[in-house]
């Protein structure tokens, strides 16, 4: 997809702030620092529309990005970051869960996992939760540029097995640094937008 226009619509913390139109949405989920905000920037060719940081816990609100006035990426706060307070963590958890469970605009969750490591316990729990609620999911393994080519097949197999990935759920590898995987993922998203 050629992205001509990308803008942030709102940083929301509650349902009342969600955009009220019927545009389709793709939500980015994953642990803190996995690369959710970087993924959005890479996909839309912007350096820093979504704020990124080498410190986990950067994104703390649900950020709705309107793309080509046609659909939205929703950047959600990451999970599994130990340094936020228990109270803060619960607040984020509820915020994410609420969005995922009630949002009719949501077409597909893009669950980001780090390609370098086995999925975390939180990754596995999140995937199971999504499947329990029958939410369409694609898994995107990030930071591909940091993994030697000789490891690629082994790590893909590890992710599929550890998550017990459903046959119907896609697994992509992606690098926000060199943009590998971008075209395949756009193709996948465009197919959903067309239906
Ligand atoms: P939170 O907002 O804290 O939940 O994190 P996030 O998932 O949005 O991560 P973010 O996009 O801020 O990226 C975290 C760090 O990882 C940054 O330093 C990015 O530059 C780096 N990063 C993200 N994607 C990639 C990638 O594909 N390759 C490499 N080498 N670094 C990446
Ligand atoms: Mg972020």
mmCIF file of C-alpha atoms in Angstrom, residues 83-190:
data_model
loop_
_atom_site.group_PDB
_atom_site.id
_atom_site.type_symbol
_atom_site.label_atom_id
_atom_site.label_comp_id
_atom_site.label_asym_id
_atom_site.label_seq_id
_atom_site.Cartn_x
_atom_site.Cartn_y
_atom_site.Cartn_z
ATOM 1 C CA UNK A 83 9.168 -1.565 36.382
ATOM 2 C CA UNK A 84 5.665 -0.118 36.358
ATOM 3 C CA UNK A 85 3.650 -0.356 39.541
ATOM 4 C CA UNK A 86 1.152 -3.157 40.060
ATOM 5 C CA UNK A 87 -1.636 -0.576 39.949
ATOM 6 C CA UNK A 88 -0.430 0.859 36.646
ATOM 7 C CA UNK A 89 -0.131 -2.621 35.183
ATOM 8 C CA UNK A 90 -3.678 -3.485 36.151
ATOM 9 C CA UNK A 91 -4.937 -0.252 34.635
ATOM 10 C CA UNK A 92 -3.205 -1.019 31.312
ATOM 11 C CA UNK A 93 -4.421 -4.604 31.387
ATOM 12 C CA UNK A 94 -8.000 -3.497 31.826
ATOM 13 C CA UNK A 95 -7.625 -0.848 29.134
ATOM 14 C CA UNK A 96 -6.311 -3.386 26.594
ATOM 15 C CA UNK A 97 -8.793 -6.092 27.531
ATOM 16 C CA UNK A 98 -11.714 -3.705 27.256
ATOM 17 C CA UNK A 99 -10.671 -2.517 23.810
ATOM 18 C CA UNK A 100 -10.104 -6.065 22.539
ATOM 19 C CA UNK A 101 -13.330 -7.454 23.904
ATOM 20 C CA UNK A 102 -15.803 -4.762 22.835
ATOM 21 C CA UNK A 103 -14.360 -3.039 19.779
ATOM 22 C CA UNK A 104 -16.427 -3.874 16.708
ATOM 23 C CA UNK A 105 -14.077 -1.969 14.376
ATOM 24 C CA UNK A 106 -11.279 -4.397 15.240
ATOM 25 C CA UNK A 107 -10.498 -6.627 12.248
ATOM 26 C CA UNK A 108 -7.304 -8.311 13.293
ATOM 27 C CA UNK A 109 -4.837 -8.207 16.157
ATOM 28 C CA UNK A 110 -1.191 -8.073 15.194
ATOM 29 C CA UNK A 111 0.570 -9.854 18.050
ATOM 30 C CA UNK A 112 4.240 -8.890 18.048
ATOM 31 C CA UNK A 113 6.836 -11.216 19.548
ATOM 32 C CA UNK A 114 10.617 -10.865 19.647
ATOM 33 C CA UNK A 115 12.158 -13.139 16.996
ATOM 34 C CA UNK A 116 15.350 -13.524 19.052
ATOM 35 C CA UNK A 117 13.750 -15.261 22.017
ATOM 36 C CA UNK A 118 11.087 -17.851 22.798
ATOM 37 C CA UNK A 119 7.652 -16.277 23.381
ATOM 38 C CA UNK A 120 7.260 -15.159 27.005
ATOM 39 C CA UNK A 121 4.624 -16.522 29.344
ATOM 40 C CA UNK A 122 2.698 -13.289 28.771
ATOM 41 C CA UNK A 123 2.895 -13.765 24.980
ATOM 42 C CA UNK A 124 1.485 -17.263 25.309
ATOM 43 C CA UNK A 125 -1.285 -16.107 27.661
ATOM 44 C CA UNK A 126 -2.181 -13.244 25.320
ATOM 45 C CA UNK A 127 -2.387 -15.537 22.301
ATOM 46 C CA UNK A 128 -4.577 -17.990 24.233
ATOM 47 C CA UNK A 129 -6.806 -15.151 25.378
ATOM 48 C CA UNK A 130 -7.226 -13.897 21.795
ATOM 49 C CA UNK A 131 -8.102 -17.390 20.593
ATOM 50 C CA UNK A 132 -10.529 -17.910 23.445
ATOM 51 C CA UNK A 133 -12.397 -14.809 22.333
ATOM 52 C CA UNK A 134 -12.062 -15.856 18.678
ATOM 53 C CA UNK A 135 -10.275 -12.695 17.630
ATOM 54 C CA UNK A 136 -8.531 -12.907 14.282
ATOM 55 C CA UNK A 137 -4.784 -12.795 14.940
ATOM 56 C CA UNK A 138 -1.548 -12.604 12.986
ATOM 57 C CA UNK A 139 1.775 -13.071 14.762
ATOM 58 C CA UNK A 140 4.634 -10.818 13.729
ATOM 59 C CA UNK A 141 8.121 -11.741 14.889
ATOM 60 C CA UNK A 142 10.140 -8.524 15.136
ATOM 61 C CA UNK A 143 13.837 -7.587 15.159
ATOM 62 C CA UNK A 144 14.546 -10.045 12.342
ATOM 63 C CA UNK A 145 17.701 -8.055 11.539
ATOM 64 C CA UNK A 146 19.173 -9.200 14.859
ATOM 65 C CA UNK A 147 18.887 -12.920 14.108
ATOM 66 C CA UNK A 148 21.382 -14.833 11.947
ATOM 67 C CA UNK A 149 19.910 -16.317 8.827
ATOM 68 C CA UNK A 150 20.956 -19.808 9.921
ATOM 69 C CA UNK A 151 18.624 -19.457 12.940
ATOM 70 C CA UNK A 152 15.506 -18.312 11.075
ATOM 71 C CA UNK A 153 13.814 -21.678 10.506
ATOM 72 C CA UNK A 154 14.561 -22.886 14.017
ATOM 73 C CA UNK A 155 13.153 -19.720 15.612
ATOM 74 C CA UNK A 156 10.015 -19.797 13.460
ATOM 75 C CA UNK A 157 9.383 -23.363 14.533
ATOM 76 C CA UNK A 158 9.945 -22.398 18.173
ATOM 77 C CA UNK A 159 7.383 -19.586 17.986
ATOM 78 C CA UNK A 160 4.781 -21.790 16.294
ATOM 79 C CA UNK A 161 5.242 -24.564 18.832
ATOM 80 C CA UNK A 162 5.428 -22.422 21.947
ATOM 81 C CA UNK A 163 2.330 -20.417 21.031
ATOM 82 C CA UNK A 164 0.557 -23.509 19.669
ATOM 83 C CA UNK A 165 -0.236 -21.333 16.695
ATOM 84 C CA UNK A 166 -3.482 -22.193 14.931
ATOM 85 C CA UNK A 167 -3.105 -23.376 11.336
ATOM 86 C CA UNK A 168 -5.220 -20.473 10.117
ATOM 87 C CA UNK A 169 -3.144 -17.781 11.843
ATOM 88 C CA UNK A 170 -0.346 -16.196 9.849
ATOM 89 C CA UNK A 171 3.219 -15.811 11.134
ATOM 90 C CA UNK A 172 5.387 -13.087 9.606
ATOM 91 C CA UNK A 173 8.959 -12.071 10.299
ATOM 92 C CA UNK A 174 9.702 -8.357 10.242
ATOM 93 C CA UNK A 175 12.445 -5.808 10.725
ATOM 94 C CA UNK A 176 11.596 -2.193 11.409
ATOM 95 C CA UNK A 177 15.236 -1.419 10.727
ATOM 96 C CA UNK A 178 15.604 -2.714 7.172
ATOM 97 C CA UNK A 179 11.848 -3.131 6.445
ATOM 98 C CA UNK A 180 12.072 -6.860 5.639
ATOM 99 C CA UNK A 181 8.606 -8.410 5.642
ATOM 100 C CA UNK A 182 6.825 -5.132 5.039
ATOM 101 C CA UNK A 183 5.377 -6.021 1.625
ATOM 102 C CA UNK A 184 4.005 -9.400 2.740
ATOM 103 C CA UNK A 185 2.337 -7.815 5.749
ATOM 104 C CA UNK A 186 0.801 -5.040 3.629
ATOM 105 C CA UNK A 187 -0.551 -7.692 1.279
ATOM 106 C CA UNK A 188 -2.123 -9.485 4.244
ATOM 107 C CA UNK A 189 -3.685 -6.272 5.601
ATOM 108 C CA UNK A 190 -4.945 -5.187 2.181
#
